[in-house]
């Protein structure tokens, strides 16, 4: 789990390392606009993935035994690619007027196209990296995560700081990072697994992955709606402050919650017939609760120092957002644990239904 922790930090670390770059080289309005695009990117990422990473991890053990890993991987990638084309067409073709109002700009076409391309590249990279998770190769997962983080930081320093290309420069840096990582991962993984597509794999993958989509989209909508509402009603400067606090509050998720998920799913799905599975699950949940309490207390003790390093003094109100959102990371970990228990029984429709229920309730609460 510690290696998955470092690997996950590598994947996510760039977004935190780039916070002071964004806050010091972009105005608050520009940082608010970029934050709105990045949260939109996360929604698009889920729509394009359509549950295929979870599907690959869930069925990898069986595919490995049958010698059909290449067919499973290829089918998942094809679904990712088709969903990417559909999502890009909808966003750029029909939703531009909505985003023009949301982003407070007369023309959002270039922003939206770059955001969609970034989402497609990230989706394909993460799909390939799921091979390392499923095959329990945490060192390879670590190398890929750390490499992508370093590449993203370096390219942002070139396009945003060096060339001063603003928001477009940041988006181009994201796009180049995921394009280069996808090419590298494809060469390394597909040379070992081969690749193909079969109707059987397509049907099985969609049958498992599609019911996950409502739950995953709903979870992201709950996180995105406050950004959208704040942008519409209060402006992009308020979005910038909220987004900074929200990003810092996600640090415990990076150090603990996401590694917990990364380690839990392969351990469970590759050992469904193990006699001591229940004992292992119980131990992992206990360790998660205890470690989270320690990390949360240490994090709150140093949060003021962290905020001062991340942004200028004009962002000081983000401390309130940070303190308010920190407990959400704990409940996110419990959600992942419950979701894995349901997925053991292939009850993806339950997680989907619960997600829809809370997503429908969230606009009323906001």
Short mmCIF file of C-alpha atoms in Angstrom, two decimals:
data_model
loop_
_atom_site.label_atom_id
_atom_site.label_comp_id
_atom_site.label_asym_id
_atom_site.label_seq_id
_atom_site.Cartn_x
_atom_site.Cartn_y
_atom_site.Cartn_z
CA UNK A 1 0.00 0.00 0.00
CA UNK A 2 2.90 2.38 0.70
CA UNK A 3 4.15 2.04 -2.87
CA UNK A 4 0.64 2.74 -4.20
CA UNK A 5 0.65 5.72 -1.86
CA UNK A 6 3.80 7.13 -3.47
CA UNK A 7 2.54 6.33 -6.95
CA UNK A 8 -0.77 8.01 -6.31
CA UNK A 9 1.02 11.01 -4.85
CA UNK A 10 3.02 11.13 -8.06
CA UNK A 11 -0.14 11.27 -10.16
CA UNK A 12 -1.83 13.88 -7.97
CA UNK A 13 1.18 15.79 -6.71
CA UNK A 14 1.50 17.90 -9.82
CA UNK A 15 -1.85 19.59 -9.20
CA UNK A 16 -0.63 20.64 -5.75
CA UNK A 17 2.88 21.58 -6.86
CA UNK A 18 1.31 23.78 -9.52
CA UNK A 19 -0.92 25.68 -7.08
CA UNK A 20 1.71 28.36 -6.27
CA UNK A 21 2.56 28.57 -9.98
CA UNK A 22 -1.07 29.20 -10.89
CA UNK A 23 -1.83 31.57 -8.00
CA UNK A 24 1.27 33.70 -8.63
CA UNK A 25 1.25 33.76 -12.45
CA UNK A 26 -2.49 33.98 -13.07
CA UNK A 27 -4.91 36.60 -11.81
CA UNK A 28 -7.65 35.46 -9.44
CA UNK A 29 -10.15 35.61 -12.31
CA UNK A 30 -7.86 33.49 -14.51
CA UNK A 31 -7.22 30.99 -11.72
CA UNK A 32 -10.97 30.77 -11.14
CA UNK A 33 -11.56 30.14 -14.84
CA UNK A 34 -8.84 27.48 -14.98
CA UNK A 35 -10.23 25.82 -11.84
CA UNK A 36 -13.67 25.68 -13.44
CA UNK A 37 -12.19 24.05 -16.55
CA UNK A 38 -10.25 21.52 -14.46
CA UNK A 39 -13.32 20.45 -12.47
CA UNK A 40 -15.14 20.13 -15.80
CA UNK A 41 -12.23 17.99 -16.97
CA UNK A 42 -12.86 15.62 -14.05
CA UNK A 43 -16.50 15.20 -15.03
CA UNK A 44 -15.54 14.58 -18.65
CA UNK A 45 -12.91 12.10 -17.48
CA UNK A 46 -15.55 9.99 -15.74
CA UNK A 47 -17.90 10.17 -18.72
CA UNK A 48 -15.15 9.07 -21.09
CA UNK A 49 -13.93 6.32 -18.75
CA UNK A 50 -17.49 4.99 -18.28
CA UNK A 51 -16.28 2.69 -15.49
CA UNK A 52 -13.69 0.89 -17.63
CA UNK A 53 -10.84 1.16 -15.11
CA UNK A 54 -12.94 -0.58 -12.46
CA UNK A 55 -14.07 -3.07 -15.09
CA UNK A 56 -10.50 -3.94 -16.06
CA UNK A 57 -9.43 -4.46 -12.45
CA UNK A 58 -12.55 -6.53 -11.71
CA UNK A 59 -12.13 -8.95 -14.65
CA UNK A 60 -8.34 -8.96 -15.00
CA UNK A 61 -7.85 -12.13 -12.94
CA UNK A 62 -10.23 -14.13 -15.12
CA UNK A 63 -8.79 -12.64 -18.33
CA UNK A 64 -5.26 -13.49 -17.22
CA UNK A 65 -6.25 -17.10 -16.60
CA UNK A 66 -7.91 -17.28 -20.03
CA UNK A 67 -5.14 -15.47 -21.88
CA UNK A 68 -7.48 -12.68 -22.99
CA UNK A 69 -5.95 -9.67 -21.22
CA UNK A 70 -5.25 -8.00 -24.57
CA UNK A 71 -8.87 -8.34 -25.63
CA UNK A 72 -10.10 -6.92 -22.33
CA UNK A 73 -7.67 -4.00 -22.47
CA UNK A 74 -8.39 -3.26 -26.11
CA UNK A 75 -12.15 -3.34 -25.58
CA UNK A 76 -11.87 -0.92 -22.67
CA UNK A 77 -9.70 1.47 -24.69
CA UNK A 78 -12.12 1.40 -27.64
CA UNK A 79 -15.00 2.27 -25.33
CA UNK A 80 -12.92 5.10 -23.80
CA UNK A 81 -12.09 6.48 -27.24
CA UNK A 82 -15.67 6.37 -28.55
CA UNK A 83 -17.02 8.00 -25.40
CA UNK A 84 -14.35 10.69 -25.74
CA UNK A 85 -15.51 11.56 -29.24
CA UNK A 86 -19.15 11.69 -28.13
CA UNK A 87 -18.40 13.84 -25.06
CA UNK A 88 -16.23 16.25 -27.06
CA UNK A 89 -18.93 16.63 -29.69
CA UNK A 90 -21.61 17.39 -27.10
CA UNK A 91 -19.52 19.86 -25.11
CA UNK A 92 -18.08 21.78 -28.06
CA UNK A 93 -21.16 21.51 -30.26
CA UNK A 94 -24.01 22.17 -27.85
CA UNK A 95 -22.77 23.42 -24.47
CA UNK A 96 -20.56 26.35 -25.51
CA UNK A 97 -23.24 28.99 -24.75
CA UNK A 98 -23.64 27.55 -21.24
CA UNK A 99 -19.89 27.65 -20.60
CA UNK A 100 -19.56 31.17 -22.02
CA UNK A 101 -21.90 32.35 -19.27
CA UNK A 102 -20.24 30.17 -16.67
CA UNK A 103 -16.72 31.32 -17.56
CA UNK A 104 -17.73 34.97 -18.08
CA UNK A 105 -16.23 35.09 -21.59
CA UNK A 106 -17.58 35.77 -25.07
CA UNK A 107 -15.83 32.77 -26.62
CA UNK A 108 -15.11 29.53 -24.79
CA UNK A 109 -14.51 27.27 -27.81
CA UNK A 110 -10.73 26.97 -27.52
CA UNK A 111 -10.91 26.42 -23.77
CA UNK A 112 -13.52 23.66 -24.17
CA UNK A 113 -11.72 21.87 -27.00
CA UNK A 114 -8.43 21.80 -25.09
CA UNK A 115 -10.21 20.63 -21.94
CA UNK A 116 -11.90 17.78 -23.82
CA UNK A 117 -8.60 16.71 -25.40
CA UNK A 118 -6.92 16.78 -21.99
CA UNK A 119 -9.71 14.60 -20.58
CA UNK A 120 -9.35 12.10 -23.42
CA UNK A 121 -5.59 11.86 -22.97
CA UNK A 122 -5.86 11.49 -19.20
CA UNK A 123 -8.58 8.87 -19.56
CA UNK A 124 -6.46 6.71 -21.85
CA UNK A 125 -3.38 7.06 -19.62
CA UNK A 126 -5.27 6.02 -16.50
CA UNK A 127 -6.82 3.10 -18.36
CA UNK A 128 -3.38 1.79 -19.25
CA UNK A 129 -2.12 2.37 -15.70
CA UNK A 130 -4.96 0.22 -14.40
CA UNK A 131 -2.98 -2.71 -15.85
CA UNK A 132 -0.29 -2.14 -13.21
CA UNK A 133 -2.92 -2.02 -10.45
CA UNK A 134 -4.73 -5.13 -11.63
CA UNK A 135 -1.50 -7.09 -12.12
CA UNK A 136 -0.21 -5.85 -8.74
CA UNK A 137 2.89 -4.11 -10.11
CA UNK A 138 3.04 -1.15 -7.72
CA UNK A 139 6.60 -0.14 -8.66
CA UNK A 140 5.60 0.37 -12.30
CA UNK A 141 2.54 2.28 -11.09
CA UNK A 142 4.85 4.47 -8.99
CA UNK A 143 7.22 5.19 -11.87
CA UNK A 144 4.36 6.16 -14.19
CA UNK A 145 2.80 8.41 -11.57
CA UNK A 146 5.97 10.22 -10.61
CA UNK A 147 7.02 10.63 -14.25
CA UNK A 148 3.69 12.18 -15.23
CA UNK A 149 3.88 14.59 -12.29
CA UNK A 150 7.39 15.76 -13.13
CA UNK A 151 6.55 16.12 -16.81
CA UNK A 152 3.42 18.14 -16.08
CA UNK A 153 5.26 20.52 -13.74
CA UNK A 154 8.13 21.02 -16.22
CA UNK A 155 5.81 21.69 -19.17
CA UNK A 156 3.75 24.16 -17.14
CA UNK A 157 6.92 25.99 -16.19
CA UNK A 158 7.75 26.25 -19.90
CA UNK A 159 4.33 27.24 -21.28
CA UNK A 160 2.92 29.21 -18.35
CA UNK A 161 5.96 30.75 -16.68
CA UNK A 162 8.52 30.83 -19.49
CA UNK A 163 6.32 31.62 -22.49
CA UNK A 164 3.59 33.37 -20.46
CA UNK A 165 0.76 31.74 -22.46
CA UNK A 166 -1.74 31.95 -19.60
CA UNK A 167 -4.64 29.51 -19.37
CA UNK A 168 -4.06 28.15 -22.87
CA UNK A 169 -0.45 27.41 -21.96
CA UNK A 170 -1.51 25.46 -18.86
CA UNK A 171 -4.01 23.39 -20.86
CA UNK A 172 -1.45 22.67 -23.59
CA UNK A 173 0.98 21.48 -20.90
CA UNK A 174 -1.65 19.05 -19.59
CA UNK A 175 -2.39 17.81 -23.11
CA UNK A 176 1.27 17.21 -24.01
CA UNK A 177 1.88 15.43 -20.71
CA UNK A 178 -0.91 12.92 -21.18
CA UNK A 179 -0.13 12.42 -24.88
CA UNK A 180 3.51 11.57 -24.15
CA UNK A 181 2.59 9.35 -21.20
CA UNK A 182 -0.02 7.46 -23.23
CA UNK A 183 2.49 6.74 -25.99
CA UNK A 184 5.09 5.50 -23.49
CA UNK A 185 2.64 3.35 -21.53
CA UNK A 186 1.17 1.86 -24.69
CA UNK A 187 4.60 0.75 -25.91
CA UNK A 188 5.45 -0.81 -22.53
CA UNK A 189 2.13 -2.53 -21.77
CA UNK A 190 0.71 -3.53 -25.15
CA UNK A 191 4.01 -5.18 -26.12
CA UNK A 192 3.36 -7.56 -23.22
CA UNK A 193 -0.39 -8.08 -23.42
CA UNK A 194 -1.13 -7.62 -27.10
CA UNK A 195 -4.34 -5.84 -27.95
CA UNK A 196 -7.61 -6.69 -29.61
CA UNK A 197 -11.35 -6.19 -29.44
CA UNK A 198 -14.15 -8.72 -29.10
CA UNK A 199 -17.91 -8.38 -28.85
CA UNK A 200 -17.88 -10.59 -25.77
CA UNK A 201 -15.42 -8.30 -23.97
CA UNK A 202 -17.29 -5.18 -25.11
CA UNK A 203 -20.61 -6.49 -23.78
CA UNK A 204 -19.12 -7.68 -20.50
CA UNK A 205 -17.21 -4.43 -19.97
CA UNK A 206 -20.21 -2.22 -20.68
CA UNK A 207 -22.46 -4.46 -18.59
CA UNK A 208 -20.23 -3.93 -15.56
CA UNK A 209 -19.05 -0.37 -16.21
CA UNK A 210 -22.21 1.44 -17.33
CA UNK A 211 -24.06 1.02 -14.01
CA UNK A 212 -21.07 2.63 -12.27
CA UNK A 213 -21.36 5.79 -14.38
CA UNK A 214 -24.28 7.44 -12.52
CA UNK A 215 -22.56 6.97 -9.17
CA UNK A 216 -19.22 8.31 -10.36
CA UNK A 217 -20.70 11.27 -12.24
CA UNK A 218 -22.94 12.05 -9.29
CA UNK A 219 -19.99 12.13 -6.90
CA UNK A 220 -18.17 14.58 -9.15
CA UNK A 221 -21.26 16.72 -9.70
CA UNK A 222 -21.55 17.10 -5.94
CA UNK A 223 -17.99 18.48 -5.98
CA UNK A 224 -18.47 20.55 -9.16
CA UNK A 225 -21.82 22.17 -8.40
CA UNK A 226 -20.45 24.59 -5.78
CA UNK A 227 -17.83 25.75 -8.30
CA UNK A 228 -20.48 26.26 -10.98
CA UNK A 229 -22.87 28.02 -8.62
CA UNK A 230 -20.15 30.27 -7.24
CA UNK A 231 -18.98 31.16 -10.75
CA UNK A 232 -22.51 32.05 -11.84
CA UNK A 233 -23.62 33.95 -8.74
CA UNK A 234 -20.40 35.30 -7.18
CA UNK A 235 -17.80 35.43 -9.96
CA UNK A 236 -14.49 33.80 -10.79
CA UNK A 237 -12.54 35.40 -7.92
CA UNK A 238 -14.73 33.59 -5.41
CA UNK A 239 -14.23 30.39 -7.39
CA UNK A 240 -10.46 30.88 -7.12
CA UNK A 241 -10.58 31.13 -3.32
CA UNK A 242 -12.95 28.18 -2.97
CA UNK A 243 -10.91 26.03 -5.39
CA UNK A 244 -7.69 26.69 -3.50
CA UNK A 245 -9.24 25.61 -0.19
CA UNK A 246 -10.84 22.61 -1.88
CA UNK A 247 -7.55 21.47 -3.42
CA UNK A 248 -5.66 21.74 -0.13
CA UNK A 249 -8.42 19.84 1.66
CA UNK A 250 -7.89 16.99 -0.81
CA UNK A 251 -4.30 16.38 0.36
CA UNK A 252 -5.33 13.74 2.95
CA UNK A 253 -7.16 11.95 0.13
CA UNK A 254 -3.94 11.85 -1.87
CA UNK A 255 -1.83 10.51 0.99
CA UNK A 256 -4.34 8.01 2.34
CA UNK A 257 -7.78 7.65 0.75
CA UNK A 258 -6.71 7.09 -2.85
CA UNK A 259 -3.89 4.65 -1.95
CA UNK A 260 -6.42 2.82 0.23
CA UNK A 261 -8.69 2.43 -2.80
CA UNK A 262 -5.81 1.52 -5.14
CA UNK A 263 -4.63 -1.28 -2.83
CA UNK A 264 -8.05 -2.49 -1.71
CA UNK A 265 -9.64 -3.29 -5.07
CA UNK A 266 -6.92 -5.60 -6.50
CA UNK A 267 -6.47 -7.29 -3.13
CA UNK A 268 -10.17 -8.11 -2.94
CA UNK A 269 -10.93 -8.95 -6.57
CA UNK A 270 -7.86 -11.13 -7.03
CA UNK A 271 -8.56 -13.09 -3.82
CA UNK A 272 -12.34 -13.54 -3.82
CA UNK A 273 -12.03 -17.17 -2.74
CA UNK A 274 -9.56 -16.60 0.08
CA UNK A 275 -10.72 -17.90 3.46
CA UNK A 276 -9.34 -14.92 5.40
CA UNK A 277 -10.77 -12.24 3.08
CA UNK A 278 -13.18 -10.88 5.70
CA UNK A 279 -10.36 -10.61 8.24
CA UNK A 280 -8.19 -8.68 5.76
CA UNK A 281 -11.05 -6.31 4.97
CA UNK A 282 -11.66 -5.67 8.64
CA UNK A 283 -7.99 -4.95 9.29
CA UNK A 284 -7.69 -2.57 6.34
CA UNK A 285 -10.72 -0.57 7.48
CA UNK A 286 -9.35 -0.30 11.02
CA UNK A 287 -5.94 0.86 9.80
CA UNK A 288 -7.58 3.41 7.52
CA UNK A 289 -9.58 5.00 10.35
CA UNK A 290 -6.62 5.21 12.73
CA UNK A 291 -4.17 6.57 10.17
CA UNK A 292 -6.66 9.13 8.90
CA UNK A 293 -7.10 10.57 12.38
CA UNK A 294 -3.34 11.04 12.75
CA UNK A 295 -2.96 12.62 9.29
CA UNK A 296 -5.95 14.93 9.78
CA UNK A 297 -4.66 16.29 13.08
CA UNK A 298 -1.18 16.90 11.66
CA UNK A 299 -2.67 18.52 8.60
CA UNK A 300 -4.83 20.96 10.54
CA UNK A 301 -1.89 21.92 12.75
CA UNK A 302 0.13 23.01 9.72
CA UNK A 303 -2.67 24.25 7.45
CA UNK A 304 -1.93 27.97 7.95
CA UNK A 305 1.70 27.50 6.97
CA UNK A 306 0.65 25.41 3.98
CA UNK A 307 -1.77 28.10 2.80
CA UNK A 308 0.85 30.83 3.07
CA UNK A 309 3.21 28.80 0.89
CA UNK A 310 0.53 27.98 -1.68
CA UNK A 311 -0.82 31.44 -2.49
CA UNK A 312 -0.61 35.19 -1.86
CA UNK A 313 -2.38 36.77 1.11
CA UNK A 314 -5.41 37.63 -1.06
CA UNK A 315 -6.38 33.94 -0.82
CA UNK A 316 -6.47 33.85 3.01
CA UNK A 317 -10.24 33.12 3.10
CA UNK A 318 -9.44 29.71 1.61
CA UNK A 319 -8.51 28.58 5.15
CA UNK A 320 -12.21 28.46 6.05
CA UNK A 321 -12.97 26.29 3.02
CA UNK A 322 -10.07 23.98 3.88
CA UNK A 323 -11.22 23.38 7.47
CA UNK A 324 -14.82 22.78 6.40
CA UNK A 325 -14.05 20.26 3.66
CA UNK A 326 -11.36 18.20 5.43
CA UNK A 327 -13.79 15.65 7.00
CA UNK A 328 -15.11 14.84 3.52
CA UNK A 329 -11.94 12.83 2.83
CA UNK A 330 -12.79 10.43 5.67
CA UNK A 331 -16.29 9.76 4.36
CA UNK A 332 -14.87 9.30 0.87
CA UNK A 333 -12.70 6.46 2.17
CA UNK A 334 -15.70 4.79 3.79
CA UNK A 335 -17.60 5.15 0.53
CA UNK A 336 -14.85 3.34 -1.39
CA UNK A 337 -14.87 0.51 1.14
CA UNK A 338 -18.63 0.06 0.87
CA UNK A 339 -18.49 0.24 -2.91
CA UNK A 340 -15.95 -2.60 -3.08
CA UNK A 341 -18.18 -4.77 -0.89
CA UNK A 342 -21.07 -4.19 -3.28
CA UNK A 343 -18.94 -4.83 -6.35
CA UNK A 344 -17.90 -8.23 -5.00
CA UNK A 345 -21.53 -9.22 -5.62
CA UNK A 346 -21.62 -7.31 -8.96
CA UNK A 347 -24.21 -4.93 -7.51
CA UNK A 348 -23.04 -1.90 -9.45
CA UNK A 349 -26.66 -0.82 -9.88
CA UNK A 350 -26.85 -0.14 -6.15
CA UNK A 351 -23.88 2.24 -6.15
CA UNK A 352 -25.32 3.92 -9.23
CA UNK A 353 -28.74 4.42 -7.64
CA UNK A 354 -27.33 5.84 -4.41
CA UNK A 355 -25.13 8.24 -6.37
CA UNK A 356 -28.09 9.51 -8.39
CA UNK A 357 -30.12 10.03 -5.22
CA UNK A 358 -27.51 12.25 -3.57
CA UNK A 359 -26.68 14.09 -6.79
CA UNK A 360 -30.34 15.04 -7.17
CA UNK A 361 -30.46 16.26 -3.57
CA UNK A 362 -27.23 18.31 -3.77
CA UNK A 363 -28.55 21.23 -5.92
CA UNK A 364 -31.32 21.78 -3.42
CA UNK A 365 -28.80 21.85 -0.56
CA UNK A 366 -26.48 24.24 -2.42
#
